[in-house]
């Protein structure tokens, strides 16, 4: 009987297994949740997370850094919206998390972003490097990688639930909000997703007037810092040894975009 239940759950998974072709990459992605569902779960997860950082007095304490991050992200988002018009409907937001020992940053489905002070201070990051890391994060959201990761973890969760039901009678299912948080903060991206986010992130930064070659110094600094102990950011953004070469190979296409943007009045987009 229990085996039948396992089969039933797996059949449900198979039935709902959907794929969608991403408009920016042309790659087919697993989509068990809609982007609308992912965005609403992410918004809730973000709001809970930010409340808890506020309670711990770790939210936006340094106004100069907050202004710096807001200025950079509002220029990046203006370009993101050009590249992917569906993101114009997102309620974009960014917060600076005052956690000096954590070098991390994320952008959830729907444009909810955060950067940890550890990333800025430990890397001694320039504006171009902050734009490189946030451009990369925004690219993950535009490319619907969060939807894809959520779908993958749903398959895993339903599998775990089925096994739990079969062997322990203890269902282990993450709520949509828990899943949204896990997807943004702890679950690694695939290497395919990383390579895609690198290229789209370079383009966003270059068009927003940030030197795309800063992506190289950014990853070099990350790798150097990782030598002192595992870096949170690298655990969610697995970096193949070939990452910097991939970025270098794309610079000849990206540098003219950057050069064209210089001296122009660049658009900004409201970021809460
Ligand atoms: Zn990444």
Tab-separated table of C-alpha atoms and ligand atoms in Angstrom:
chain	number	residue	atom	x	y	z
A	1	UNK	CA	0.000	0.000	0.000
A	2	UNK	CA	2.771	2.405	0.949
A	3	UNK	CA	4.593	1.674	-2.265
A	4	UNK	CA	1.403	2.551	-4.120
A	5	UNK	CA	1.356	5.901	-2.382
A	6	UNK	CA	4.955	6.515	-3.466
A	7	UNK	CA	4.008	5.664	-7.024
A	8	UNK	CA	0.965	7.937	-6.787
A	9	UNK	CA	3.088	10.884	-5.628
A	10	UNK	CA	5.676	10.298	-8.320
A	11	UNK	CA	2.926	10.092	-10.928
A	12	UNK	CA	1.559	13.423	-9.744
A	13	UNK	CA	5.059	14.889	-10.088
A	14	UNK	CA	5.377	13.469	-13.584
A	15	UNK	CA	1.929	14.768	-14.529
A	16	UNK	CA	2.643	18.305	-13.426
A	17	UNK	CA	6.164	18.364	-14.771
A	18	UNK	CA	6.212	21.351	-17.040
A	19	UNK	CA	8.892	22.936	-19.105
A	20	UNK	CA	9.122	26.442	-20.440
A	21	UNK	CA	11.550	27.950	-22.894
A	22	UNK	CA	13.406	30.925	-21.482
A	23	UNK	CA	13.107	33.950	-23.744
A	24	UNK	CA	16.648	35.199	-23.055
A	25	UNK	CA	18.535	31.908	-23.430
A	26	UNK	CA	16.214	29.671	-25.452
A	27	UNK	CA	16.928	26.921	-22.901
A	28	UNK	CA	14.039	24.726	-21.748
A	29	UNK	CA	13.592	24.876	-17.974
A	30	UNK	CA	11.663	22.765	-15.492
A	31	UNK	CA	8.702	24.822	-14.269
A	32	UNK	CA	6.575	23.060	-11.647
A	33	UNK	CA	5.617	26.375	-10.092
A	34	UNK	CA	4.547	29.416	-12.012
A	35	UNK	CA	6.669	32.531	-11.796
A	36	UNK	CA	3.711	34.268	-10.146
A	37	UNK	CA	3.749	31.648	-7.363
A	38	UNK	CA	7.520	31.951	-7.005
A	39	UNK	CA	7.276	35.748	-6.793
A	40	UNK	CA	4.566	35.708	-4.144
A	41	UNK	CA	6.368	33.101	-1.985
A	42	UNK	CA	9.616	35.074	-2.387
A	43	UNK	CA	7.961	38.336	-1.358
A	44	UNK	CA	6.687	36.699	1.823
A	45	UNK	CA	10.041	35.052	2.572
A	46	UNK	CA	11.820	38.363	1.978
A	47	UNK	CA	9.515	40.291	4.245
A	48	UNK	CA	9.905	37.704	7.058
A	49	UNK	CA	13.670	37.668	6.596
A	50	UNK	CA	13.972	41.451	6.662
A	51	UNK	CA	11.774	41.703	9.776
A	52	UNK	CA	14.068	39.286	11.557
A	53	UNK	CA	17.182	41.249	10.477
A	54	UNK	CA	15.465	44.425	11.725
A	55	UNK	CA	14.743	42.802	15.104
A	56	UNK	CA	18.436	41.891	15.359
A	57	UNK	CA	19.370	45.473	14.417
A	58	UNK	CA	21.182	44.282	11.274
A	59	UNK	CA	19.197	46.201	8.658
A	60	UNK	CA	20.464	49.253	6.721
A	61	UNK	CA	22.574	50.723	9.498
A	62	UNK	CA	25.049	52.617	7.320
A	63	UNK	CA	23.169	55.205	5.272
A	64	UNK	CA	26.137	55.919	2.992
A	65	UNK	CA	26.368	52.239	2.023
A	66	UNK	CA	22.594	51.990	1.615
A	67	UNK	CA	22.614	55.002	-0.732
A	68	UNK	CA	25.553	53.573	-2.674
A	69	UNK	CA	23.826	50.190	-3.128
A	70	UNK	CA	20.496	51.832	-4.045
A	71	UNK	CA	22.135	54.082	-6.646
A	72	UNK	CA	23.902	51.118	-8.256
A	73	UNK	CA	20.903	48.771	-8.214
A	74	UNK	CA	18.474	51.380	-9.543
A	75	UNK	CA	20.691	51.802	-12.615
A	76	UNK	CA	21.043	48.027	-13.046
A	77	UNK	CA	17.289	47.447	-12.709
A	78	UNK	CA	16.565	50.098	-15.371
A	79	UNK	CA	18.608	47.942	-17.790
A	80	UNK	CA	17.090	44.672	-16.536
A	81	UNK	CA	13.635	46.024	-17.337
A	82	UNK	CA	14.807	46.900	-20.861
A	83	UNK	CA	16.187	43.397	-21.382
A	84	UNK	CA	13.197	41.592	-19.898
A	85	UNK	CA	10.065	43.781	-19.982
A	86	UNK	CA	8.064	41.393	-17.750
A	87	UNK	CA	10.268	42.523	-14.856
A	88	UNK	CA	8.804	46.057	-15.134
A	89	UNK	CA	5.850	44.708	-13.126
A	90	UNK	CA	8.070	43.498	-10.278
A	91	UNK	CA	8.172	45.294	-6.965
A	92	UNK	CA	11.963	45.711	-6.944
A	93	UNK	CA	13.563	46.174	-3.518
A	94	UNK	CA	17.060	46.127	-2.019
A	95	UNK	CA	18.335	46.028	1.563
A	96	UNK	CA	21.844	46.137	3.022
A	97	UNK	CA	22.272	43.453	5.671
A	98	UNK	CA	24.762	44.413	8.343
A	99	UNK	CA	26.534	41.073	8.698
A	100	UNK	CA	30.292	41.742	8.502
A	101	UNK	CA	31.305	38.066	8.588
A	102	UNK	CA	29.043	37.023	5.708
A	103	UNK	CA	30.005	37.698	2.103
A	104	UNK	CA	26.763	37.138	0.249
A	105	UNK	CA	24.127	38.729	-1.986
A	106	UNK	CA	20.916	37.580	-3.649
A	107	UNK	CA	18.013	38.546	-5.884
A	108	UNK	CA	14.845	36.512	-5.400
A	109	UNK	CA	12.137	35.890	-7.980
A	110	UNK	CA	10.328	39.194	-8.428
A	111	UNK	CA	13.386	41.367	-7.753
A	112	UNK	CA	13.766	41.259	-3.965
A	113	UNK	CA	17.473	41.875	-3.414
A	114	UNK	CA	19.929	42.055	-0.543
A	115	UNK	CA	23.653	42.464	-0.148
A	116	UNK	CA	25.547	41.628	3.046
A	117	UNK	CA	28.097	44.161	4.325
A	118	UNK	CA	30.615	41.296	4.524
A	119	UNK	CA	30.676	41.111	0.734
A	120	UNK	CA	31.308	44.845	0.329
A	121	UNK	CA	33.836	45.228	3.148
A	122	UNK	CA	35.742	41.948	2.959
A	123	UNK	CA	36.242	42.342	-0.797
A	124	UNK	CA	36.775	46.101	-0.498
A	125	UNK	CA	34.421	46.162	-3.478
A	126	UNK	CA	34.389	49.037	-5.966
A	127	UNK	CA	31.098	50.327	-7.450
A	128	UNK	CA	31.878	48.366	-10.629
A	129	UNK	CA	32.363	45.179	-8.582
A	130	UNK	CA	29.133	45.718	-6.619
A	131	UNK	CA	27.420	46.223	-10.000
A	132	UNK	CA	29.013	42.969	-11.222
A	133	UNK	CA	27.717	40.945	-8.280
A	134	UNK	CA	24.240	42.530	-8.266
A	135	UNK	CA	24.028	42.334	-12.079
A	136	UNK	CA	24.774	38.611	-11.793
A	137	UNK	CA	22.086	38.213	-9.110
A	138	UNK	CA	19.512	40.187	-11.107
A	139	UNK	CA	20.333	38.003	-14.120
A	140	UNK	CA	19.456	34.876	-12.096
A	141	UNK	CA	16.006	36.395	-11.416
A	142	UNK	CA	15.442	37.520	-15.022
A	143	UNK	CA	16.427	34.074	-16.265
A	144	UNK	CA	13.842	32.490	-13.934
A	145	UNK	CA	16.523	30.432	-12.209
A	146	UNK	CA	14.615	30.753	-8.949
A	147	UNK	CA	11.540	29.169	-10.568
A	148	UNK	CA	13.750	26.398	-11.898
A	149	UNK	CA	15.447	25.802	-8.517
A	150	UNK	CA	12.083	25.844	-6.735
A	151	UNK	CA	10.779	23.280	-9.209
A	152	UNK	CA	13.824	21.087	-8.686
A	153	UNK	CA	13.464	21.276	-4.904
A	154	UNK	CA	9.757	20.464	-5.233
A	155	UNK	CA	10.636	17.273	-7.027
A	156	UNK	CA	13.155	16.480	-4.290
A	157	UNK	CA	10.680	17.432	-1.564
A	158	UNK	CA	7.858	15.385	-2.982
A	159	UNK	CA	10.318	12.528	-3.288
A	160	UNK	CA	11.329	13.029	0.328
A	161	UNK	CA	7.677	13.271	1.335
A	162	UNK	CA	6.882	10.064	-0.493
A	163	UNK	CA	9.751	8.264	1.188
A	164	UNK	CA	8.812	9.769	4.550
A	165	UNK	CA	5.245	8.569	4.109
A	166	UNK	CA	6.421	5.168	3.041
A	167	UNK	CA	9.026	4.587	5.693
A	168	UNK	CA	8.434	6.854	8.677
A	169	UNK	CA	4.965	8.336	8.304
A	170	UNK	CA	6.622	11.747	8.706
A	171	UNK	CA	5.967	14.063	5.800
A	172	UNK	CA	8.869	16.432	5.231
A	173	UNK	CA	7.674	19.221	3.035
A	174	UNK	CA	8.936	22.753	2.966
A	175	UNK	CA	6.330	25.475	2.749
A	176	UNK	CA	6.388	27.756	-0.281
A	177	UNK	CA	7.968	30.513	1.806
A	178	UNK	CA	10.655	28.241	3.273
A	179	UNK	CA	11.400	27.005	-0.212
A	180	UNK	CA	11.664	30.534	-1.595
A	181	UNK	CA	14.134	31.455	1.138
A	182	UNK	CA	16.152	28.262	0.639
A	183	UNK	CA	16.254	28.816	-3.100
A	184	UNK	CA	17.630	32.340	-2.698
A	185	UNK	CA	19.993	31.841	0.219
A	186	UNK	CA	21.211	28.255	0.465
A	187	UNK	CA	20.597	26.141	-2.631
A	188	UNK	CA	23.380	26.172	-5.212
A	189	UNK	CA	22.699	27.159	-8.812
A	190	UNK	CA	23.647	24.757	-11.576
A	191	UNK	CA	26.755	25.508	-13.590
A	192	UNK	CA	24.566	26.139	-16.640
A	193	UNK	CA	22.624	28.718	-14.638
A	194	UNK	CA	25.877	30.284	-13.442
A	195	UNK	CA	27.279	30.637	-16.959
A	196	UNK	CA	23.998	32.190	-18.178
A	197	UNK	CA	23.860	34.618	-15.241
A	198	UNK	CA	27.487	35.633	-15.856
A	199	UNK	CA	26.782	36.699	-19.438
A	200	UNK	CA	23.436	38.434	-18.816
A	201	UNK	CA	24.891	40.044	-15.666
A	202	UNK	CA	27.824	41.458	-17.673
A	203	UNK	CA	25.413	42.966	-20.164
A	204	UNK	CA	23.232	44.554	-17.469
A	205	UNK	CA	26.270	46.092	-15.732
A	206	UNK	CA	27.847	47.307	-19.003
A	207	UNK	CA	24.619	48.948	-20.215
A	208	UNK	CA	24.197	50.569	-16.782
A	209	UNK	CA	27.599	52.224	-17.180
A	210	UNK	CA	29.654	49.888	-14.978
A	211	UNK	CA	32.910	48.450	-16.280
A	212	UNK	CA	32.135	44.782	-17.036
A	213	UNK	CA	35.780	43.789	-16.555
A	214	UNK	CA	35.150	44.307	-12.814
A	215	UNK	CA	33.490	40.876	-12.908
A	216	UNK	CA	36.996	39.439	-13.289
A	217	UNK	CA	38.493	41.237	-10.284
A	218	UNK	CA	35.330	40.420	-8.322
A	219	UNK	CA	35.708	36.657	-8.840
A	220	UNK	CA	39.479	36.868	-8.265
A	221	UNK	CA	38.839	38.573	-4.924
A	222	UNK	CA	36.148	36.005	-4.052
A	223	UNK	CA	38.517	33.142	-4.825
A	224	UNK	CA	41.310	34.727	-2.766
A	225	UNK	CA	38.971	35.276	0.195
A	226	UNK	CA	37.649	31.749	-0.113
A	227	UNK	CA	41.164	30.550	0.764
A	228	UNK	CA	40.588	31.805	4.335
A	229	UNK	CA	37.429	29.720	4.711
A	230	UNK	CA	34.400	28.795	2.610
A	231	UNK	CA	32.641	31.881	1.257
A	232	UNK	CA	28.814	31.775	1.500
A	233	UNK	CA	28.433	33.311	-1.932
A	234	UNK	CA	30.542	30.634	-3.593
A	235	UNK	CA	28.497	27.850	-1.983
A	236	UNK	CA	25.362	29.073	-3.780
A	237	UNK	CA	27.230	30.146	-6.939
A	238	UNK	CA	29.485	27.213	-7.777
A	239	UNK	CA	32.391	28.664	-9.716
A	240	UNK	CA	34.094	26.448	-12.198
A	241	UNK	CA	37.770	27.167	-12.796
A	242	UNK	CA	36.770	28.282	-16.280
A	243	UNK	CA	34.417	31.053	-15.042
A	244	UNK	CA	36.915	33.901	-15.460
A	245	UNK	CA	37.852	32.652	-18.946
A	246	UNK	CA	34.145	32.638	-19.847
A	247	UNK	CA	33.831	36.235	-18.676
A	248	UNK	CA	36.992	37.269	-20.552
A	249	UNK	CA	35.665	35.661	-23.725
A	250	UNK	CA	32.522	37.819	-23.493
A	251	UNK	CA	34.250	41.120	-22.739
A	252	UNK	CA	34.852	42.071	-26.403
A	253	UNK	CA	31.041	42.096	-26.849
A	254	UNK	CA	30.378	43.867	-23.549
A	255	UNK	CA	33.032	46.605	-23.533
A	256	UNK	CA	31.436	48.529	-26.452
A	257	UNK	CA	28.122	48.563	-24.525
A	258	UNK	CA	29.950	50.022	-21.540
A	259	UNK	CA	31.783	52.571	-23.688
A	260	UNK	CA	28.522	53.607	-25.369
A	261	UNK	CA	26.902	54.147	-21.966
A	262	UNK	CA	29.664	56.427	-20.684
A	263	UNK	CA	28.937	60.130	-20.725
A	264	UNK	CA	25.226	59.391	-21.199
A	265	UNK	CA	22.488	60.267	-18.764
A	266	UNK	CA	21.615	56.757	-17.653
A	267	UNK	CA	18.086	55.809	-16.642
A	268	UNK	CA	17.224	54.628	-13.140
A	269	UNK	CA	14.321	52.488	-11.932
A	270	UNK	CA	12.548	52.787	-8.576
A	271	UNK	CA	13.965	50.278	-6.095
A	272	UNK	CA	12.308	50.182	-2.667
B	1	LIG	ZN1	25.161	32.854	-9.564
